[in-house]
XYZ file of N, CA and C in Angstrom:
639
model
N 162.722 110.883 140.997
C 161.483 110.080 140.906
C 161.822 108.652 141.301
N 161.106 108.088 142.260
C 161.423 106.728 142.663
C 161.133 105.741 141.541
N 161.938 104.723 141.505
C 161.772 103.701 140.453
C 160.470 102.939 140.663
N 159.799 102.689 139.578
C 158.555 101.909 139.655
C 158.865 100.480 140.033
N 158.029 99.903 140.858
C 158.271 98.505 141.214
C 158.152 97.618 139.982
N 158.949 96.605 139.926
C 158.896 95.725 138.743
C 157.534 95.074 138.589
N 157.061 95.049 137.343
C 155.765 94.421 137.060
C 155.890 92.898 137.158
N 154.923 92.305 137.755
C 154.983 90.843 137.803
C 154.850 90.252 136.405
N 155.579 89.220 136.200
C 155.515 88.549 134.898
C 154.278 87.668 134.855
N 153.413 87.956 133.896
C 152.190 87.171 133.736
C 152.428 86.137 132.672
N 152.438 84.917 133.084
C 152.672 83.842 132.121
C 151.325 83.279 131.656
N 151.207 83.087 130.377
C 149.934 82.535 129.900
C 149.683 81.162 130.495
N 148.436 80.950 130.879
C 148.064 79.651 131.427
C 147.893 78.657 130.300
N 148.598 77.588 130.382
C 148.497 76.573 129.337
C 147.137 75.907 129.407
N 146.495 75.721 128.284
C 145.178 75.083 128.307
C 145.276 73.657 128.822
N 144.255 73.251 129.529
C 144.245 71.893 130.029
C 144.232 70.923 128.863
N 144.956 69.841 129.024
C 145.040 68.855 127.958
C 143.637 68.276 127.720
N 143.241 68.247 126.480
C 141.949 67.676 126.117
C 140.775 68.614 126.295
N 141.027 69.823 126.790
C 139.908 70.754 126.983
C 139.444 71.284 125.634
N 138.153 71.495 125.501
C 137.585 72.005 124.252
C 136.704 73.193 124.563
N 136.663 74.096 123.631
C 135.734 75.198 123.785
C 134.320 74.695 123.611
N 133.364 75.480 124.089
C 131.964 75.079 123.954
C 131.583 74.927 122.487
N 132.135 75.821 121.658
C 131.795 75.756 120.231
C 132.339 74.501 119.594
N 133.594 74.143 119.927
C 134.179 72.934 119.367
C 133.396 71.709 119.819
N 132.990 71.722 121.079
C 132.206 70.604 121.587
C 130.886 70.485 120.834
N 130.276 71.634 120.551
C 129.006 71.609 119.820
C 129.196 71.070 118.417
N 130.296 71.487 117.794
C 130.568 70.990 116.443
C 130.743 69.483 116.448
N 131.380 68.982 117.494
C 131.620 67.557 117.576
C 130.323 66.805 117.829
N 129.460 67.372 118.679
C 128.231 66.686 119.063
C 127.182 66.710 117.957
N 127.100 67.815 117.209
C 126.069 67.952 116.187
C 126.592 67.473 114.842
N 125.945 66.476 114.299
C 126.299 65.969 112.986
C 125.445 66.676 111.932
N 125.790 66.539 110.667
C 124.916 67.101 109.624
C 123.496 66.561 109.728
N 123.370 65.283 110.115
C 122.046 64.682 110.239
C 121.221 65.369 111.327
N 121.899 65.833 112.387
C 121.175 66.550 113.445
C 120.520 67.797 112.885
N 121.273 68.557 112.094
C 120.735 69.773 111.482
C 119.637 69.437 110.487
N 119.827 68.378 109.709
C 118.829 67.987 108.710
C 117.524 67.586 109.387
N 117.634 66.810 110.458
C 116.424 66.395 111.186
C 115.724 67.599 111.817
N 116.510 68.519 112.371
C 115.916 69.720 112.971
C 115.228 70.565 111.906
N 115.869 70.705 110.752
C 115.278 71.480 109.655
C 113.985 70.834 109.177
N 113.961 69.503 109.125
C 112.758 68.796 108.693
C 111.617 69.013 109.676
N 111.922 69.004 110.967
C 110.885 69.241 111.979
C 110.297 70.646 111.849
N 111.169 71.623 111.630
C 110.679 72.994 111.470
C 109.852 73.111 110.192
N 110.295 72.469 109.143
C 109.547 72.474 107.881
C 108.136 71.951 108.090
N 108.007 70.841 108.808
C 106.705 70.228 109.041
C 105.835 71.107 109.939
N 106.424 71.640 110.998
C 105.642 72.365 112.005
C 105.353 73.815 111.633
N 106.287 74.452 110.888
C 106.157 75.890 110.660
C 106.234 76.309 109.192
N 106.692 75.432 108.317
C 106.796 75.791 106.910
C 108.199 76.173 106.508
N 108.433 76.199 105.215
C 109.778 76.393 104.678
C 110.361 77.758 105.022
N 109.544 78.782 105.147
C 110.066 80.118 105.441
C 110.751 80.191 106.800
N 110.416 79.283 107.695
C 111.000 79.293 109.038
C 112.243 78.412 109.139
N 112.571 77.713 108.080
C 113.789 76.901 108.087
C 114.965 77.831 107.808
N 115.454 78.478 108.860
C 116.545 79.444 108.757
C 117.646 79.060 109.740
N 118.837 79.504 109.423
C 119.996 79.140 110.244
C 119.819 79.602 111.676
N 119.358 80.850 111.878
C 119.221 81.360 113.238
C 118.172 80.593 114.034
N 117.081 80.218 113.382
C 116.028 79.452 114.058
C 116.558 78.093 114.496
N 117.268 77.420 113.604
C 117.785 76.088 113.917
C 118.861 76.145 114.988
N 119.744 77.159 114.909
C 120.805 77.281 115.904
C 120.216 77.499 117.294
N 119.201 78.348 117.378
C 118.542 78.574 118.666
C 117.893 77.298 119.179
N 117.247 76.595 118.299
C 116.574 75.360 118.694
C 117.569 74.321 119.198
N 118.744 74.273 118.571
C 119.755 73.284 118.952
C 120.676 73.782 120.062
N 120.547 75.049 120.428
C 121.342 75.592 121.517
C 122.793 75.833 121.176
N 123.061 76.238 119.916
C 124.426 76.510 119.477
C 124.444 77.840 118.724
N 125.633 78.279 118.337
C 125.750 79.510 117.562
C 125.609 79.226 116.071
N 125.409 80.283 115.328
C 125.318 80.137 113.865
C 126.591 79.546 113.278
N 127.723 79.832 113.914
C 128.981 79.312 113.398
C 129.025 77.803 113.338
N 128.302 77.135 114.243
C 128.269 75.675 114.228
C 127.643 75.151 112.942
N 126.679 75.919 112.412
C 126.014 75.504 111.171
C 127.015 75.444 110.019
N 127.851 76.459 109.907
C 128.766 76.553 108.768
C 129.934 75.579 108.873
N 129.997 74.874 109.968
C 130.961 73.797 110.078
C 130.542 72.618 109.197
N 129.223 72.515 108.929
C 128.690 71.372 108.191
C 128.104 71.732 106.825
N 127.679 72.994 106.651
C 126.982 73.372 105.414
C 127.549 74.683 104.875
N 127.516 74.811 103.541
C 127.997 76.052 102.927
C 127.052 77.205 103.231
N 125.758 76.932 103.102
C 124.754 77.979 103.299
C 123.391 77.311 103.462
N 122.354 78.119 103.584
C 121.001 77.585 103.763
C 120.580 76.721 102.585
N 120.945 77.149 101.377
C 120.580 76.381 100.187
C 121.175 74.976 100.233
N 122.397 74.881 100.726
C 123.046 73.576 100.864
C 122.264 72.703 101.842
N 121.835 73.278 102.948
C 121.036 72.528 103.916
C 119.727 72.051 103.291
N 119.032 72.934 102.596
C 117.752 72.551 102.000
C 117.926 71.438 100.976
N 118.988 71.522 100.208
C 119.254 70.467 99.229
C 119.454 69.124 99.927
N 120.150 69.141 101.051
C 120.417 67.895 101.760
C 119.200 67.392 102.535
N 118.302 68.285 102.911
C 117.030 67.859 103.486
C 116.248 67.040 102.454
N 116.225 67.526 101.226
C 115.528 66.804 100.166
C 116.221 65.484 99.843
N 117.542 65.484 99.846
C 118.272 64.246 99.596
C 117.965 63.199 100.666
N 117.948 63.635 101.926
C 117.664 62.713 103.021
C 116.253 62.153 102.912
N 115.291 63.018 102.563
C 113.914 62.560 102.388
C 113.822 61.536 101.261
N 114.493 61.811 100.157
C 114.464 60.874 99.022
C 115.058 59.526 99.418
N 116.170 59.544 100.136
C 116.815 58.291 100.531
C 115.928 57.491 101.481
N 115.344 58.164 102.455
C 114.546 57.446 103.451
C 113.193 57.011 102.912
N 112.518 57.909 102.229
C 111.126 57.674 101.855
C 110.949 57.005 100.503
N 112.023 56.918 99.722
C 111.888 56.312 98.391
C 112.941 55.240 98.160
N 114.212 55.614 98.152
C 115.262 54.661 97.782
C 115.337 53.499 98.767
N 115.541 53.805 100.057
C 115.677 52.742 101.059
C 114.378 51.965 101.218
N 113.254 52.669 101.186
C 111.958 52.008 101.354
C 111.673 51.059 100.200
N 111.899 51.505 98.984
C 111.663 50.656 97.814
C 112.568 49.432 97.850
N 113.828 49.644 98.201
C 114.761 48.520 98.287
C 114.297 47.501 99.318
N 113.840 48.003 100.452
C 113.387 47.111 101.510
C 112.141 46.338 101.079
N 111.222 46.986 100.411
C 110.007 46.311 99.958
C 110.320 45.241 98.917
N 111.231 45.542 98.023
C 111.551 44.590 96.962
C 112.303 43.376 97.498
N 113.094 43.580 98.538
C 113.887 42.477 99.075
C 113.106 41.647 100.092
N 112.032 42.199 100.653
C 111.310 41.509 101.724
C 110.557 40.279 101.217
N 109.928 40.409 100.057
C 109.093 39.312 99.550
C 109.302 39.146 98.045
N 109.541 37.926 97.591
C 109.719 37.717 96.144
C 108.403 37.698 95.368
N 107.304 37.346 96.027
C 106.012 37.235 95.351
C 105.470 38.629 95.060
N 105.170 38.949 93.788
C 104.669 40.293 93.462
C 103.329 40.619 94.124
N 102.497 39.607 94.364
C 101.229 39.875 95.058
C 101.479 40.308 96.497
N 102.457 39.714 97.131
C 102.807 40.128 98.490
C 103.446 41.513 98.487
N 104.236 41.793 97.449
C 104.817 43.132 97.325
C 103.718 44.173 97.143
N 102.714 43.842 96.361
C 101.595 44.756 96.146
C 100.854 45.010 97.459
N 100.648 43.952 98.223
C 99.975 44.089 99.516
C 100.794 44.978 100.457
N 102.112 44.783 100.472
C 102.971 45.609 101.334
C 102.891 47.078 100.940
N 102.898 47.336 99.626
C 102.807 48.722 99.162
C 101.464 49.340 99.551
N 100.397 48.574 99.404
C 99.062 49.085 99.748
C 98.924 49.326 101.249
N 99.712 48.625 102.046
C 99.621 48.736 103.508
C 100.490 49.850 104.077
N 101.326 50.468 103.268
C 102.244 51.493 103.769
C 101.537 52.614 104.539
N 100.399 53.138 104.064
C 99.776 54.248 104.801
C 99.252 53.873 106.179
N 99.227 52.576 106.500
C 98.609 52.137 107.755
C 99.623 51.670 108.792
N 100.878 51.980 108.589
C 101.911 51.458 109.479
C 102.188 52.387 110.662
N 101.137 52.703 111.386
C 101.252 53.383 112.666
C 101.930 54.729 112.632
N 102.709 54.981 113.686
C 103.344 56.285 113.855
C 104.343 56.594 112.745
N 105.053 55.554 112.294
C 106.029 55.779 111.231
C 105.349 56.290 109.970
N 104.206 55.706 109.630
C 103.468 56.144 108.445
C 102.928 57.549 108.627
N 102.428 57.847 109.837
C 101.884 59.186 110.096
C 102.974 60.246 109.998
N 104.150 59.943 110.541
C 105.261 60.890 110.471
C 105.705 61.089 109.026
N 105.809 59.996 108.283
C 106.221 60.091 106.877
C 105.223 60.918 106.079
N 103.929 60.750 106.371
C 102.904 61.502 105.652
C 103.004 62.990 105.949
N 103.276 63.344 107.202
C 103.391 64.760 107.572
C 104.588 65.399 106.863
N 105.701 64.677 106.808
C 106.889 65.199 106.129
C 106.606 65.372 104.641
N 105.978 64.363 104.058
C 105.711 64.433 102.620
C 104.756 65.573 102.276
N 103.751 65.763 103.093
C 102.804 66.851 102.849
C 103.516 68.197 102.899
N 104.426 68.361 103.858
C 105.174 69.618 103.976
C 106.077 69.832 102.774
N 106.712 68.767 102.316
C 107.605 68.897 101.162
C 106.814 69.178 99.892
N 105.651 68.570 99.745
C 104.834 68.843 98.561
C 104.317 70.289 98.580
N 104.009 70.808 99.757
C 103.613 72.216 99.852
C 104.776 73.122 99.462
N 105.957 72.778 99.904
C 107.176 73.517 99.538
C 107.391 73.457 98.035
N 107.148 72.293 97.438
C 107.402 72.103 96.013
C 106.505 72.968 95.134
N 105.384 73.434 95.666
C 104.494 74.285 94.869
C 105.097 75.650 94.591
N 106.133 76.016 95.348
C 106.713 77.347 95.164
C 108.226 77.334 94.975
N 108.823 76.150 94.875
C 110.277 76.071 94.775
C 110.663 75.009 93.759
N 111.508 75.376 92.817
C 111.884 74.477 91.732
C 112.686 73.281 92.228
N 113.617 73.513 93.163
C 114.436 72.419 93.667
C 113.576 71.369 94.366
N 112.630 71.810 95.179
C 111.744 70.877 95.866
C 110.814 70.185 94.876
N 110.330 70.919 93.893
C 109.442 70.319 92.896
C 110.150 69.208 92.143
N 111.404 69.435 91.785
C 112.170 68.408 91.081
C 112.355 67.174 91.954
N 112.615 67.377 93.244
C 112.787 66.245 94.158
C 111.505 65.432 94.271
N 110.368 66.113 94.350
C 109.087 65.422 94.435
C 108.798 64.672 93.149
N 109.051 65.292 92.016
C 108.827 64.627 90.730
C 109.682 63.367 90.607
N 110.931 63.446 91.044
C 111.822 62.283 90.982
C 111.345 61.176 91.914
N 110.870 61.555 93.102
C 110.370 60.557 94.042
C 109.137 59.863 93.479
N 108.215 60.644 92.928
C 107.010 60.059 92.344
C 107.366 59.108 91.201
N 108.289 59.506 90.356
C 108.681 58.672 89.217
C 109.308 57.356 89.698
N 110.150 57.428 90.724
C 110.792 56.217 91.241
C 109.767 55.279 91.874
N 108.809 55.830 92.597
C 107.787 54.991 93.236
C 106.863 54.365 92.193
N 106.511 55.151 91.182
C 105.682 54.602 90.108
C 106.417 53.483 89.364
N 107.717 53.649 89.181
C 108.501 52.607 88.514
C 108.511 51.331 89.351
N 108.610 51.480 90.658
C 108.545 50.314 91.550
C 107.208 49.606 91.401
N 106.121 50.351 91.402
C 104.801 49.747 91.247
C 104.645 49.111 89.864
N 105.194 49.759 88.864
C 105.106 49.195 87.510
C 105.815 47.853 87.436
N 106.945 47.722 88.115
C 107.666 46.443 88.126
C 106.811 45.349 88.765
N 106.045 45.709 89.781
C 105.172 44.726 90.417
C 104.123 44.231 89.435
N 103.473 45.165 88.741
C 102.415 44.758 87.815
C 102.980 44.030 86.598
N 104.171 44.389 86.200
C 104.817 43.646 85.114
C 105.082 42.216 85.547
N 105.545 42.048 86.783
C 105.786 40.710 87.322
C 104.495 39.915 87.449
N 103.376 40.601 87.605
C 102.077 39.931 87.674
C 101.564 39.538 86.291
N 102.287 39.926 85.244
C 101.945 39.485 83.900
C 101.226 40.497 83.038
N 101.080 41.736 83.499
C 100.404 42.750 82.692
C 101.356 43.329 81.653
N 100.856 43.641 80.451
C 101.701 44.275 79.432
C 102.123 45.678 79.881
N 103.165 46.246 79.249
C 103.754 47.507 79.723
C 102.759 48.646 79.940
N 101.920 48.937 78.961
C 100.987 50.060 79.116
C 100.002 49.808 80.248
N 99.534 48.569 80.343
C 98.592 48.213 81.399
C 99.270 48.298 82.764
N 100.514 47.857 82.821
C 101.260 47.900 84.088
C 101.456 49.342 84.547
N 101.751 50.250 83.604
C 101.932 51.667 83.966
C 100.647 52.281 84.491
N 99.540 51.976 83.843
C 98.259 52.548 84.266
C 97.853 52.032 85.638
N 98.022 50.751 85.859
C 97.663 50.174 87.156
C 98.606 50.674 88.251
N 99.851 50.861 87.907
C 100.801 51.414 88.877
C 100.366 52.804 89.317
N 99.900 53.616 88.363
C 99.445 54.965 88.697
C 98.220 54.915 89.606
N 97.279 54.045 89.300
C 96.082 53.921 90.136
C 96.453 53.501 91.559
N 97.351 52.533 91.667
C 97.734 52.029 92.978
C 98.468 53.088 93.782
N 99.382 53.767 93.134
C 100.146 54.803 93.829
C 99.243 55.970 94.219
N 98.315 56.333 93.341
C 97.369 57.394 93.666
C 96.530 57.044 94.883
N 96.149 55.778 94.998
C 95.395 55.338 96.173
C 96.241 55.489 97.438
N 97.498 55.097 97.391
C 98.368 55.181 98.572
C 98.551 56.631 99.022
N 98.748 57.518 98.058
C 98.905 58.940 98.400
C 97.617 59.465 99.033
N 96.482 59.085 98.461
C 95.203 59.550 98.994
C 94.979 59.045 100.417
N 95.300 57.799 100.681
C 95.122 57.262 102.028
C 96.034 57.975 103.030
N 97.232 58.339 102.590
C 98.150 59.052 103.477
C 97.602 60.424 103.847
N 96.969 61.079 102.884
C 96.449 62.426 103.119
C 95.078 62.412 103.794
N 94.298 61.362 103.552
C 92.930 61.290 104.068
C 92.809 60.209 105.137
N 93.857 60.063 105.949
C 93.910 58.941 106.879
C 92.851 59.021 107.980
N 92.222 60.171 108.165
C 91.187 60.299 109.195
C 89.794 59.960 108.667
N 89.708 59.617 107.397
C 88.397 59.329 106.814
C 88.024 57.874 107.042
N 87.031 57.670 107.905
C 86.563 56.317 108.167
C 87.295 55.655 109.320
N 86.739 54.535 109.751
C 87.331 53.765 110.836
C 88.455 52.884 110.309
N 89.128 52.195 111.221
C 90.174 51.263 110.811
C 89.594 50.169 109.920
N 88.381 49.729 110.248
C 87.721 48.712 109.424
C 87.404 49.258 108.035
N 86.972 50.511 107.965
C 86.693 51.136 106.661
C 87.959 51.200 105.815
N 89.047 51.604 106.434
C 90.300 51.730 105.694
C 90.794 50.366 105.214
N 90.620 49.363 106.055
C 91.041 48.015 105.661
C 90.199 47.499 104.507
N 88.917 47.802 104.542
C 88.033 47.378 103.450
C 88.408 48.086 102.150
N 88.742 49.380 102.235
C 89.171 50.102 101.030
C 90.428 49.471 100.447
N 91.379 49.165 101.336
C 92.635 48.572 100.868
C 92.390 47.246 100.165
N 91.581 46.379 100.757
C 91.322 45.079 100.138
C 90.596 45.231 98.804
N 89.679 46.201 98.737
C 88.966 46.442 97.484
C 89.929 46.906 96.396
N 90.809 47.842 96.728
C 91.765 48.348 95.744
C 92.704 47.244 95.282
N 93.177 46.449 96.216
C 94.079 45.348 95.841
C 93.392 44.396 94.866
N 92.131 44.055 95.131
C 91.400 43.174 94.205
C 91.191 43.848 92.856
N 90.833 45.105 92.904
C 90.501 45.827 91.664
C 91.701 45.912 90.730
N 92.862 46.320 91.279
C 94.025 46.552 90.402
C 94.622 45.252 89.865
N 94.232 44.120 90.442
C 94.773 42.833 89.959
C 93.814 42.128 89.020
N 92.621 42.685 88.809
C 91.672 42.036 87.898
C 92.212 42.065 86.473
N 92.006 41.017 85.724
C 92.446 41.017 84.319
C 91.674 42.065 83.525
N 92.288 42.641 82.496
C 91.575 43.658 81.699
C 90.365 43.061 81.006
N 89.308 43.857 80.912
C 88.087 43.371 80.262
C 88.330 43.274 78.765
N 87.715 42.294 78.163
C 87.864 42.079 76.723
C 86.954 43.026 75.938
């Protein structure tokens, strides 16, 4: 039997220096915030049931494995969506309002004007509405909403306390003011811009009136 010709030696090709796989590149490009923002968009547009790993991965053009580079599981992502919303819509916003103006009357005016701040206000309202709908059926979301409401009411109470109202009166007026802001965010299509401005000025005057004897 003739001898078989020697097999050519196949040497592994060394990877190019600095080359990355597509998956590694995706992991590098996508931050946790990217996933959180994508999840928030799906929540607003389609509801909480559609906030799934496969849906988000398809939307971002990556594999499911990229998700687990940043999050333990879907529950971890949802928890961080709520954390991000709380930081942006309550903690950072309240801090900014309190630091912008020292006069409590100006702070009250700024708070009353929040629902009218253009596209940013409209986007914030859509996100909040979606999260409140989620909170009706989920304990974690409900707790986040309750905490946000409590923090915002406390901010308003500090304003009325600074205006000289006693504690119980300050709490009641804070609730009225905050309730008005929530209503304007949800009913922003009711009336013209002039109508909305007139409502705001009326509410501001009303909540600052001294208590009747």
